[in-house]
Amino acid sequence: MRFTSEQHLDGGVLERGFTLGEIPGILWTPASASPSEPVPLVLLGHPPLGLRRMHPRLVARARRCAADGFAAATIELPGSGDRPRWAALEQARADLRRAMEAGEPVGEEIVDALVLPLVDKSVPEWRAALDALLALPGIGGPVGYSGGVISIGVRLAVVEPRIVAAGLFAGSLVPRSVFEEARRVTIPLHVLLQWDDEGNDRQASLDLFDAFGSREKTLHANMGGHTGVPRFAGEDAAGFFARHLRQPQAGPGGR
Amino acid sequence: MRFTSEQHLDGGVLERGFTLGEIPGILWTPASASPSEPVPLVLLGHPPLGLRRMHPRLVARARRCAADGFAAATIELPGSGDRPRWAALEQARADLRRAMEAGEPVGEEIVDALVLPLVDKSVPEWRAALDALLALPGIGGPVGYSGGVISIGVRLAVVEPRIVAAGLFAGSLVPRSVFEEARRVTIPLHVLLQWDDEGNDRQASLDLFDAFGSREKTLHANMGGHTGVPRFAGEDAAGFFARHLRQPQAGPGGR
């Protein structure tokens, strides 16, 4: 991991760009953080639109983390932003666009081709980023995962034991196999659903919430469309992470 | 309205029993409340099990209101607690019990007979109580309604303009006609659903949430069974009332 830039944002947040091999990423830490008192970490997921485009929204989420005493970090997804084009992903996106423009139902093959390779490739990258981030002085865990492509969040929740709580956004196409994976999730979950999100299959989102194996799982459904998540929903999500990351470890009652 | 008892609870809450005609009720006020600075009011709904039995849970909710600077009040439901038996209600309850013990589906007639007379009789009583409560020095509004029989909450939200926000519990039998009434609700709503509540029709609860006409409506679904609402769900509901009752009036954007 190599830091490539450093910027002090107002409000006492240090933003540092980094690369992990070929993968660009960003780390935000509370300016008050010190090596002697390591802080928890929230991994900020995002849709595959490129870090540059997502930056303003990521900064807002990172600021909230910093205000709660947490570090936050993200990495670029494969085939997005400044990373090399990925022919298979471009093809799957074109197929999705074509089906949607033709008003056709989006078939399972298209969803699988769009999402599963992204999950398979990105999840090991997030885990490698986690290795590097937790090796930094001042970052200690526990670790939460928040937002982004929900299928990536599900896979990470299943395979990465260092992630103790996840906040997921139910607003993307979900392959059939991810519903099966969801049953194996046991960490506390906070799932956000935009009730009137026309681009999202509401029933599929409710089915996915139902499938999660977690003993503590919460669904927050709000109005406002896909991008209109109300401000108070962000507050509630922050409360979820505060509950689960402020203790050194979630007890068995919370799992 | 006549006060019948007065008790200082620890934590700075004054609990006063009252009667409004033949109807017993309870008012809780922050000990710090003064006539010169009237506080908002939350009406505490409850299931028709009698105020005496519900008292511990009502006190817990009232304490939370007082901590937020709100008064809280409740009245006994018709046919419950110390109020005269109500033959029609007893009959409907017996019919419900019989159907459930026989493992039969609970028909619409049973639900209507159980709930609609209760709504018709109790809603004017809650409104009369509101008249009396808002006439007291130190209680000013705005007014919220919280919990209890959801069909009563829906009717109150439609007919009582002084109620500016409602927190509803999706856990009881809902007559078909209430789904139609729900479309006419426009105030901000916070709806709590216990996802794994075996005695509740989850799909009906989701349909009712969908039916509400409010531009701001939030569904919080949690695990824990009918009576196992997690502590943090109470915190979130308190946050909802704090947002809507702390300002003198909810702006048009919030409606």
Short mmCIF file of C-alpha atoms in Angstrom, two decimals:
data_model
loop_
_atom_site.label_atom_id
_atom_site.label_comp_id
_atom_site.label_asym_id
_atom_site.label_seq_id
_atom_site.Cartn_x
_atom_site.Cartn_y
_atom_site.Cartn_z
CA MET A 1 0.00 0.00 0.00
CA ARG A 2 1.41 3.31 -1.08
CA PHE A 3 -0.03 6.71 -0.18
CA THR A 4 -0.28 9.00 -3.20
CA SER A 5 -1.93 12.14 -1.82
CA GLU A 6 -2.84 13.76 1.45
CA GLN A 7 -5.39 16.44 2.15
CA HIS A 8 -6.82 17.94 5.32
CA LEU A 9 -10.57 18.39 4.91
CA ASP A 10 -12.39 20.86 7.11
CA GLY A 11 -14.06 19.33 10.11
CA GLY A 12 -10.89 17.55 11.16
CA VAL A 13 -10.71 14.74 8.61
CA LEU A 14 -7.51 13.59 6.90
CA GLU A 15 -8.07 12.21 3.38
CA ARG A 16 -5.30 10.13 1.85
CA GLY A 17 -5.30 8.59 -1.60
CA PHE A 18 -3.46 5.29 -1.92
CA THR A 19 -2.74 2.51 -4.36
CA LEU A 20 -2.74 -1.15 -3.49
CA GLY A 21 -0.91 -2.70 -6.39
CA GLU A 22 -2.90 -1.36 -9.34
CA ILE A 23 -5.99 -0.53 -7.29
CA PRO A 24 -6.64 3.09 -6.27
CA GLY A 25 -8.27 3.74 -2.93
CA ILE A 26 -8.99 6.43 -0.36
CA LEU A 27 -8.56 6.42 3.40
CA TRP A 28 -10.21 8.96 5.70
CA THR A 29 -9.16 9.22 9.33
CA PRO A 30 -10.27 11.51 12.15
CA ALA A 31 -7.52 14.11 12.56
CA SER A 32 -7.61 13.28 16.26
CA ALA A 33 -6.66 9.63 15.62
CA SER A 34 -3.37 8.50 17.13
CA PRO A 35 -1.30 5.32 16.79
CA SER A 36 -1.72 4.63 20.49
CA GLU A 37 -5.52 4.50 20.29
CA PRO A 38 -6.49 2.58 17.15
CA VAL A 39 -9.95 3.38 15.80
CA PRO A 40 -12.58 1.11 14.21
CA LEU A 41 -12.83 1.07 10.43
CA VAL A 42 -15.80 1.25 8.06
CA LEU A 43 -15.31 0.02 4.49
CA LEU A 44 -17.37 2.25 2.20
CA GLY A 45 -18.92 0.31 -0.67
CA HIS A 46 -20.23 2.15 -3.72
CA PRO A 47 -21.82 1.43 -7.11
CA PRO A 48 -19.42 0.73 -10.01
CA LEU A 49 -19.46 4.32 -11.30
CA GLY A 50 -15.87 5.24 -10.48
CA LEU A 51 -14.41 6.74 -7.31
CA ARG A 52 -14.05 10.18 -8.91
CA ARG A 53 -17.76 10.43 -9.63
CA MET A 54 -18.71 8.96 -6.24
CA HIS A 55 -16.24 11.15 -4.32
CA PRO A 56 -18.63 13.81 -2.95
CA ARG A 57 -21.01 11.20 -1.55
CA LEU A 58 -18.15 9.10 -0.18
CA VAL A 59 -16.67 12.15 1.56
CA ALA A 60 -20.01 12.88 3.21
CA ARG A 61 -20.20 9.31 4.51
CA ALA A 62 -16.55 9.38 5.60
CA ARG A 63 -17.11 12.63 7.52
CA ARG A 64 -19.93 11.01 9.43
CA CYS A 65 -17.66 8.06 10.26
CA ALA A 66 -14.92 10.42 11.43
CA ALA A 67 -17.41 12.31 13.59
CA ASP A 68 -18.20 8.98 15.28
CA GLY A 69 -14.49 8.28 15.77
CA PHE A 70 -14.12 5.78 12.93
CA ALA A 71 -11.73 5.59 10.00
CA ALA A 72 -13.31 4.95 6.60
CA ALA A 73 -11.81 3.54 3.44
CA THR A 74 -12.77 2.53 -0.06
CA ILE A 75 -11.19 1.07 -3.17
CA GLU A 76 -12.01 1.35 -6.86
CA LEU A 77 -14.05 -1.54 -8.27
CA PRO A 78 -12.57 -3.61 -11.13
CA GLY A 79 -13.44 -2.17 -14.54
CA SER A 80 -14.47 1.19 -13.03
CA GLY A 81 -12.91 4.66 -12.81
CA ASP A 82 -9.22 4.72 -13.74
CA ARG A 83 -8.87 0.93 -13.71
CA PRO A 84 -8.58 -0.89 -17.06
CA ARG A 85 -11.82 -1.57 -18.95
CA TRP A 86 -13.13 -5.07 -18.40
CA ALA A 87 -14.60 -6.44 -21.61
CA ALA A 88 -16.93 -8.99 -19.98
CA LEU A 89 -18.36 -6.32 -17.67
CA GLU A 90 -18.83 -3.84 -20.54
CA GLN A 91 -20.67 -6.55 -22.46
CA ALA A 92 -22.94 -7.35 -19.51
CA ARG A 93 -23.70 -3.65 -19.04
CA ALA A 94 -24.55 -3.30 -22.72
CA ASP A 95 -26.86 -6.32 -22.50
CA LEU A 96 -28.59 -4.84 -19.46
CA ARG A 97 -29.02 -1.47 -21.16
CA ARG A 98 -30.42 -3.10 -24.28
CA ALA A 99 -32.94 -5.17 -22.29
CA MET A 100 -34.07 -2.15 -20.26
CA GLU A 101 -34.39 0.13 -23.29
CA ALA A 102 -36.42 -2.56 -25.07
CA GLY A 103 -38.65 -2.79 -22.00
CA GLU A 104 -37.81 -6.49 -21.71
CA PRO A 105 -37.52 -8.24 -18.37
CA VAL A 106 -33.89 -8.46 -17.25
CA GLY A 107 -33.10 -12.17 -17.41
CA GLU A 108 -31.16 -14.11 -14.80
CA GLU A 109 -28.25 -14.63 -17.22
CA ILE A 110 -27.80 -10.89 -17.62
CA VAL A 111 -27.89 -10.31 -13.85
CA ASP A 112 -25.46 -13.16 -13.22
CA ALA A 113 -23.06 -11.94 -15.93
CA LEU A 114 -23.19 -8.40 -14.57
CA VAL A 115 -22.83 -9.11 -10.86
CA LEU A 116 -21.13 -12.43 -10.16
CA PRO A 117 -17.76 -11.71 -11.87
CA LEU A 118 -17.71 -8.34 -10.07
CA VAL A 119 -18.27 -10.08 -6.73
CA ASP A 120 -15.68 -12.80 -7.46
CA LYS A 121 -13.02 -10.29 -8.47
CA SER A 122 -13.67 -7.45 -6.02
CA VAL A 123 -14.17 -9.35 -2.77
CA PRO A 124 -10.55 -10.62 -2.61
CA GLU A 125 -9.45 -7.05 -3.38
CA TRP A 126 -11.46 -5.65 -0.46
CA ARG A 127 -9.95 -8.34 1.78
CA ALA A 128 -6.42 -7.45 0.63
CA ALA A 129 -7.21 -3.78 1.28
CA LEU A 130 -8.40 -4.75 4.75
CA ASP A 131 -5.08 -6.54 5.41
CA ALA A 132 -3.19 -3.40 4.43
CA LEU A 133 -5.47 -0.97 6.26
CA LEU A 134 -5.45 -2.89 9.53
CA ALA A 135 -1.64 -3.00 9.37
CA LEU A 136 -1.52 0.82 9.52
CA PRO A 137 -0.80 2.42 12.89
CA GLY A 138 -3.97 3.94 14.35
CA ILE A 139 -6.45 1.63 12.64
CA GLY A 140 -7.55 -1.26 14.75
CA GLY A 141 -11.02 -2.50 14.04
CA PRO A 142 -13.65 -3.77 14.60
CA VAL A 143 -14.59 -3.42 10.95
CA GLY A 144 -17.94 -2.59 9.39
CA TYR A 145 -18.95 -2.71 5.74
CA SER A 146 -21.39 -0.16 4.38
CA GLY A 147 -23.38 0.27 1.17
CA GLY A 148 -22.46 -0.30 -2.45
CA VAL A 149 -23.32 -3.34 -4.54
CA ILE A 150 -25.34 -5.49 -2.12
CA SER A 151 -24.05 -8.77 -3.57
CA ILE A 152 -20.48 -7.71 -2.71
CA GLY A 153 -21.62 -6.87 0.82
CA VAL A 154 -23.27 -10.26 1.20
CA ARG A 155 -20.17 -12.15 0.03
CA LEU A 156 -17.91 -10.10 2.30
CA ALA A 157 -20.24 -10.68 5.26
CA VAL A 158 -20.01 -14.44 4.63
CA VAL A 159 -16.28 -14.85 3.96
CA GLU A 160 -14.55 -12.07 5.93
CA PRO A 161 -14.62 -12.74 9.68
CA ARG A 162 -13.09 -9.37 10.52
CA ILE A 163 -16.29 -7.62 9.38
CA VAL A 164 -18.59 -7.62 12.43
CA ALA A 165 -21.54 -5.58 11.10
CA ALA A 166 -22.82 -4.54 7.69
CA GLY A 167 -25.09 -1.78 6.43
CA LEU A 168 -26.50 -2.79 3.05
CA PHE A 169 -28.44 -0.85 0.41
CA ALA A 170 -31.18 -2.92 -1.22
CA GLY A 171 -31.19 -1.26 -4.59
CA SER A 172 -29.47 -3.36 -7.20
CA LEU A 173 -29.95 -6.47 -9.27
CA VAL A 174 -29.32 -9.58 -7.19
CA PRO A 175 -28.37 -12.95 -8.70
CA ARG A 176 -30.38 -15.97 -7.54
CA SER A 177 -27.28 -17.54 -5.94
CA VAL A 178 -26.86 -14.53 -3.64
CA PHE A 179 -30.17 -15.38 -1.93
CA GLU A 180 -28.59 -18.71 -0.96
CA GLU A 181 -25.43 -16.96 0.26
CA ALA A 182 -27.60 -14.61 2.33
CA ARG A 183 -28.74 -17.52 4.51
CA ARG A 184 -25.13 -17.95 5.64
CA VAL A 185 -24.79 -14.35 6.86
CA THR A 186 -24.84 -14.22 10.66
CA ILE A 187 -23.45 -10.76 11.52
CA PRO A 188 -25.80 -7.91 12.51
CA LEU A 189 -27.28 -6.22 9.44
CA HIS A 190 -28.85 -2.83 8.80
CA VAL A 191 -30.60 -2.89 5.41
CA LEU A 192 -31.80 0.27 3.70
CA LEU A 193 -34.60 0.05 1.14
CA GLN A 194 -35.99 2.95 -0.86
CA TRP A 195 -39.65 1.88 -0.94
CA ASP A 196 -40.52 3.87 -4.08
CA ASP A 197 -37.31 3.10 -6.01
CA GLU A 198 -38.72 2.39 -9.47
CA GLY A 199 -35.49 0.81 -10.69
CA ASN A 200 -35.50 -1.73 -7.88
CA ASP A 201 -37.51 -4.93 -7.42
CA ARG A 202 -39.06 -4.27 -4.01
CA GLN A 203 -40.28 -7.83 -3.51
CA ALA A 204 -36.82 -9.22 -4.30
CA SER A 205 -35.35 -6.85 -1.70
CA LEU A 206 -37.86 -8.03 0.92
CA ASP A 207 -37.13 -11.66 0.02
CA LEU A 208 -33.40 -11.03 0.38
CA PHE A 209 -33.93 -9.41 3.79
CA ASP A 210 -35.99 -12.42 4.80
CA ALA A 211 -33.25 -14.80 3.63
CA PHE A 212 -30.47 -13.34 5.80
CA GLY A 213 -29.52 -15.74 8.57
CA SER A 214 -28.60 -12.99 11.05
CA ARG A 215 -30.35 -12.94 14.41
CA GLU A 216 -30.08 -9.17 14.43
CA LYS A 217 -31.25 -7.71 11.16
CA THR A 218 -33.13 -4.47 10.63
CA LEU A 219 -34.84 -3.18 7.51
CA HIS A 220 -35.33 0.58 7.15
CA ALA A 221 -37.65 1.43 4.27
CA ASN A 222 -38.06 5.07 3.28
CA MET A 223 -39.56 7.22 0.56
CA GLY A 224 -37.62 9.47 -1.78
CA GLY A 225 -36.66 7.31 -4.76
CA HIS A 226 -33.35 5.58 -5.54
CA THR A 227 -31.09 8.52 -4.71
CA GLY A 228 -33.40 10.28 -2.24
CA VAL A 229 -32.37 8.51 0.95
CA PRO A 230 -33.55 10.89 3.68
CA ARG A 231 -30.97 12.46 5.94
CA PHE A 232 -32.42 10.79 9.04
CA ALA A 233 -31.85 7.36 7.42
CA GLY A 234 -28.14 8.17 7.40
CA GLU A 235 -28.36 9.05 11.08
CA ASP A 236 -30.02 5.71 11.85
CA ALA A 237 -27.34 3.83 9.90
CA ALA A 238 -24.64 5.72 11.80
CA GLY A 239 -26.35 4.68 15.03
CA PHE A 240 -26.15 1.05 13.90
CA PHE A 241 -22.39 1.26 13.34
CA ALA A 242 -21.88 3.14 16.57
CA ARG A 243 -23.64 0.31 18.44
CA HIS A 244 -21.57 -2.42 16.84
CA LEU A 245 -18.13 -0.85 16.34
CA ARG A 246 -17.72 1.10 19.57
CA GLN A 247 -17.43 -2.09 21.65
CA PRO A 248 -14.26 -4.11 21.05
CA GLN A 249 -16.37 -7.12 20.03
CA ALA A 250 -20.09 -7.79 19.49
CA GLY A 251 -21.31 -10.19 22.17
CA PRO A 252 -23.17 -13.38 21.28
CA GLY A 253 -26.50 -11.71 22.12
CA GLY A 254 -25.99 -9.24 19.31
CA ARG A 255 -25.25 -11.83 16.62
CA MET B 1 -60.89 16.24 33.48
CA ARG B 2 -60.24 15.50 37.12
CA PHE B 3 -56.89 14.45 38.59
CA THR B 4 -57.21 11.45 40.91
CA SER B 5 -53.64 10.71 41.91
CA GLU B 6 -50.17 12.20 41.75
CA GLN B 7 -46.82 10.50 42.06
CA HIS B 8 -43.24 11.62 41.51
CA LEU B 9 -41.35 8.88 39.66
CA ASP B 10 -37.60 8.82 39.86
CA GLY B 11 -35.85 10.41 36.93
CA GLY B 12 -37.88 13.60 37.23
CA VAL B 13 -41.26 12.47 35.88
CA LEU B 14 -44.60 13.45 37.39
CA GLU B 15 -47.33 10.80 36.91
CA ARG B 16 -50.93 11.88 37.42
CA GLY B 17 -53.99 9.67 37.15
CA PHE B 18 -57.13 11.37 35.86
CA THR B 19 -60.67 10.68 34.82
CA LEU B 20 -62.37 12.23 31.85
CA GLY B 21 -66.03 11.56 32.54
CA GLU B 22 -66.01 7.81 33.09
CA ILE B 23 -62.70 7.22 31.31
CA PRO B 24 -59.55 6.71 33.37
CA GLY B 25 -56.29 8.04 32.03
CA ILE B 26 -52.70 8.85 32.96
CA LEU B 27 -50.60 11.94 32.27
CA TRP B 28 -46.83 12.03 32.58
CA THR B 29 -44.96 15.31 32.50
CA PRO B 30 -41.28 16.18 32.84
CA ALA B 31 -40.82 17.55 36.36
CA SER B 32 -39.02 20.47 34.74
CA ALA B 33 -42.12 21.47 32.73
CA SER B 34 -43.53 24.90 33.50
CA PRO B 35 -46.71 26.69 32.45
CA SER B 36 -44.63 29.37 30.75
CA GLU B 37 -42.94 26.92 28.37
CA PRO B 38 -45.55 24.45 27.15
CA VAL B 39 -44.17 21.11 25.98
CA PRO B 40 -45.21 18.86 23.07
CA LEU B 41 -47.44 15.88 23.84
CA VAL B 42 -47.28 12.23 22.79
CA LEU B 43 -50.47 10.17 23.06
CA LEU B 44 -49.48 6.63 24.06
CA GLY B 45 -51.67 4.02 22.40
CA HIS B 46 -51.75 0.46 23.76
CA PRO B 47 -53.48 -2.87 23.10
CA PRO B 48 -56.87 -3.41 24.78
CA LEU B 49 -55.45 -5.28 27.76
CA GLY B 50 -56.19 -2.67 30.43
CA LEU B 51 -54.06 0.22 31.67
CA ARG B 52 -53.11 -1.59 34.85
CA ARG B 53 -51.52 -4.48 32.96
CA MET B 54 -49.89 -2.16 30.43
CA HIS B 55 -48.61 0.25 33.10
CA PRO B 56 -44.95 -0.85 33.30
CA ARG B 57 -44.49 -0.61 29.53
CA LEU B 58 -46.38 2.69 29.35
CA VAL B 59 -44.19 4.16 32.11
CA ALA B 60 -41.05 3.15 30.20
CA ARG B 61 -42.33 4.89 27.07
CA ALA B 62 -43.45 7.94 29.06
CA ARG B 63 -40.01 8.21 30.68
CA ARG B 64 -38.42 8.31 27.25
CA CYS B 65 -40.84 11.07 26.22
CA ALA B 66 -40.06 13.05 29.36
CA ALA B 67 -36.34 12.67 28.72
CA ASP B 68 -36.93 14.26 25.32
CA GLY B 69 -38.92 17.09 26.90
CA PHE B 70 -42.38 15.81 25.97
CA ALA B 71 -45.48 15.14 28.03
CA ALA B 72 -47.17 11.76 27.44
CA ALA B 73 -50.73 10.67 28.11
CA THR B 74 -53.00 7.71 27.65
CA ILE B 75 -56.61 6.71 28.30
CA GLU B 76 -58.28 3.38 28.93
CA LEU B 77 -59.89 1.77 25.89
CA PRO B 78 -63.65 1.05 25.94
CA GLY B 79 -64.41 -2.39 27.35
CA SER B 80 -60.93 -2.72 28.90
CA GLY B 81 -59.44 -2.45 32.38
CA ASP B 82 -61.82 -0.89 34.92
CA ARG B 83 -64.30 0.28 32.27
CA PRO B 84 -67.62 -1.59 31.93
CA ARG B 85 -67.56 -4.84 29.94
CA TRP B 86 -68.71 -4.39 26.37
CA ALA B 87 -70.77 -7.36 25.23
CA ALA B 88 -70.15 -6.94 21.49
CA LEU B 89 -66.38 -6.74 22.05
CA GLU B 90 -66.39 -9.77 24.34
CA GLN B 91 -68.31 -11.70 21.69
CA ALA B 92 -65.85 -10.69 18.96
CA ARG B 93 -62.92 -11.71 21.16
CA ALA B 94 -64.53 -15.07 21.85
CA ASP B 95 -65.10 -15.59 18.11
CA LEU B 96 -61.46 -14.73 17.41
CA ARG B 97 -60.22 -17.10 20.11
CA ARG B 98 -62.43 -19.90 18.80
CA ALA B 99 -61.21 -19.45 15.22
CA MET B 100 -57.57 -19.35 16.29
CA GLU B 101 -57.86 -22.38 18.59
CA ALA B 102 -59.58 -24.29 15.78
CA GLY B 103 -56.71 -23.30 13.48
CA GLU B 104 -59.22 -21.68 11.13
CA PRO B 105 -58.40 -18.57 9.11
CA VAL B 106 -59.67 -15.46 10.89
CA GLY B 107 -62.45 -14.18 8.62
CA GLU B 108 -63.01 -10.58 7.69
CA GLU B 109 -66.26 -10.46 9.69
CA ILE B 110 -64.44 -11.40 12.87
CA VAL B 111 -61.73 -8.78 12.29
CA ASP B 112 -64.32 -6.11 11.47
CA ALA B 113 -66.42 -6.95 14.53
CA LEU B 114 -63.35 -6.90 16.76
CA VAL B 115 -61.71 -3.71 15.53
CA LEU B 116 -64.16 -1.33 13.87
CA PRO B 117 -66.45 -0.71 16.90
CA LEU B 118 -63.33 -0.16 19.00
CA VAL B 119 -62.06 2.44 16.51
CA ASP B 120 -65.45 4.15 16.24
CA LYS B 121 -65.88 4.41 19.99
CA SER B 122 -62.32 5.14 21.10
CA VAL B 123 -61.22 7.75 18.55
CA PRO B 124 -63.72 10.40 19.75
CA GLU B 125 -62.56 9.63 23.31
CA TRP B 126 -58.91 10.22 22.39
CA ARG B 127 -59.93 13.50 20.73
CA ALA B 128 -61.87 14.59 23.82
CA ALA B 129 -58.84 13.70 25.93
CA LEU B 130 -56.70 15.79 23.61
CA ASP B 131 -59.04 18.78 24.11
CA ALA B 132 -58.68 18.44 27.88
CA LEU B 133 -54.93 17.80 27.85
CA LEU B 134 -54.11 20.74 25.61
CA ALA B 135 -56.17 22.99 27.88
CA LEU B 136 -53.80 22.23 30.78
CA PRO B 137 -51.12 24.78 31.57
CA GLY B 138 -47.71 23.58 30.41
CA ILE B 139 -48.92 21.31 27.61
CA GLY B 140 -48.86 22.92 24.22
CA GLY B 141 -48.31 20.56 21.36
CA PRO B 142 -47.44 19.69 18.66
CA VAL B 143 -48.99 16.29 19.29
CA GLY B 144 -47.76 12.86 18.28
CA TYR B 145 -49.56 9.53 18.49
CA SER B 146 -47.62 6.38 19.27
CA GLY B 147 -48.34 2.65 19.19
CA GLY B 148 -51.35 0.62 20.24
CA VAL B 149 -54.07 -0.71 17.95
CA ILE B 150 -52.88 0.39 14.50
CA SER B 151 -56.41 0.91 13.17
CA ILE B 152 -57.03 3.49 15.93
CA GLY B 153 -53.79 5.23 14.98
CA VAL B 154 -54.80 5.34 11.32
CA ARG B 155 -58.23 6.83 12.08
CA LEU B 156 -56.71 9.42 14.43
CA ALA B 157 -54.11 10.35 11.82
CA VAL B 158 -56.89 10.95 9.29
CA VAL B 159 -59.41 12.84 11.44
CA GLU B 160 -57.36 14.69 14.06
CA PRO B 161 -55.44 17.62 12.56
CA ARG B 162 -53.63 18.37 15.82
CA ILE B 163 -51.66 15.11 15.47
CA VAL B 164 -48.65 15.98 13.32
CA ALA B 165 -46.74 12.66 13.40
CA ALA B 166 -47.55 9.06 14.27
CA GLY B 167 -45.50 6.05 15.27
CA LEU B 168 -47.48 2.89 14.52
CA PHE B 169 -46.95 -0.75 15.46
CA ALA B 170 -47.83 -3.16 12.65
CA GLY B 171 -48.86 -6.08 14.75
CA SER B 172 -52.61 -6.48 14.86
CA LEU B 173 -55.55 -7.55 12.76
CA VAL B 174 -56.49 -4.83 10.28
CA PRO B 175 -59.97 -4.56 8.70
CA ARG B 176 -60.11 -4.19 4.92
CA SER B 177 -61.63 -0.70 5.21
CA VAL B 178 -58.59 0.55 7.16
CA PHE B 179 -56.41 0.00 4.08
CA GLU B 180 -58.63 2.52 2.29
CA GLU B 181 -58.40 4.95 5.21
CA ALA B 182 -54.61 4.59 5.14
CA ARG B 183 -54.48 6.24 1.71
CA ARG B 184 -55.85 9.42 3.29
CA VAL B 185 -53.08 9.66 5.89
CA THR B 186 -50.64 12.44 5.01
CA ILE B 187 -48.70 13.08 8.23
CA PRO B 188 -45.17 11.68 8.68
CA LEU B 189 -45.28 8.05 9.84
CA HIS B 190 -42.83 5.77 11.58
CA VAL B 191 -44.04 2.17 11.33
CA LEU B 192 -42.56 -0.63 13.41
CA LEU B 193 -42.86 -4.22 12.19
CA GLN B 194 -41.60 -7.30 14.01
CA TRP B 195 -40.49 -9.34 11.00
CA ASP B 196 -40.75 -12.70 12.75
CA ASP B 197 -44.00 -11.99 14.64
CA GLU B 198 -45.86 -15.28 14.14
CA GLY B 199 -49.18 -13.82 15.23
CA ASN B 200 -49.01 -11.09 12.58
CA ASP B 201 -49.69 -11.19 8.84
CA ARG B 202 -46.42 -9.74 7.52
CA GLN B 203 -47.68 -9.26 3.98
CA ALA B 204 -50.75 -7.37 5.24
CA SER B 205 -48.44 -5.10 7.26
CA LEU B 206 -46.31 -4.39 4.18
CA ASP B 207 -49.46 -3.73 2.13
CA LEU B 208 -50.71 -1.31 4.78
CA PHE B 209 -47.37 0.52 4.83
CA ASP B 210 -47.55 0.75 1.04
CA ALA B 211 -51.09 2.15 1.23
CA PHE B 212 -50.26 5.11 3.47
CA GLY B 213 -50.51 8.36 1.53
CA SER B 214 -47.77 10.12 3.53
CA ARG B 215 -44.82 11.53 1.64
CA GLU B 216 -42.64 10.79 4.65
CA LYS B 217 -43.16 7.26 5.85
CA THR B 218 -40.56 4.91 7.29
CA LEU B 219 -40.82 1.21 8.01
CA HIS B 220 -38.49 -0.29 10.60
CA ALA B 221 -38.56 -4.09 10.57
CA ASN B 222 -36.72 -5.98 13.29
CA MET B 223 -36.33 -9.47 14.67
CA GLY B 224 -37.36 -10.59 18.15
CA GLY B 225 -40.98 -11.70 17.86
CA HIS B 226 -44.17 -9.84 18.80
CA THR B 227 -43.00 -8.55 22.17
CA GLY B 228 -39.25 -8.55 21.45
CA VAL B 229 -38.90 -5.07 19.94
CA PRO B 230 -35.19 -4.34 20.31
CA ARG B 231 -34.12 -1.46 22.51
CA PHE B 232 -32.54 0.40 19.58
CA ALA B 233 -35.91 0.37 17.77
CA GLY B 234 -37.29 2.44 20.65
CA GLU B 235 -34.38 4.85 20.23
CA ASP B 236 -35.13 5.22 16.52
CA ALA B 237 -38.82 5.88 17.24
CA ALA B 238 -37.84 8.49 19.83
CA GLY B 239 -35.66 10.12 17.19
CA PHE B 240 -38.65 10.30 14.86
CA PHE B 241 -40.76 12.14 17.44
CA ALA B 242 -37.87 14.41 18.35
CA ARG B 243 -37.58 15.42 14.67
CA HIS B 244 -41.27 16.17 14.30
CA LEU B 245 -42.33 17.51 17.69
CA ARG B 246 -39.37 19.71 18.57
CA GLN B 247 -40.20 22.23 15.86
CA PRO B 248 -43.35 24.27 16.43
CA GLN B 249 -44.79 22.99 13.15
CA ALA B 250 -43.73 20.41 10.54
CA GLY B 251 -42.95 22.26 7.32
CA PRO B 252 -44.58 21.29 4.04
CA GLY B 253 -41.40 19.45 2.99
CA GLY B 254 -41.86 17.02 5.84
CA ARG B 255 -45.46 16.17 5.05
#
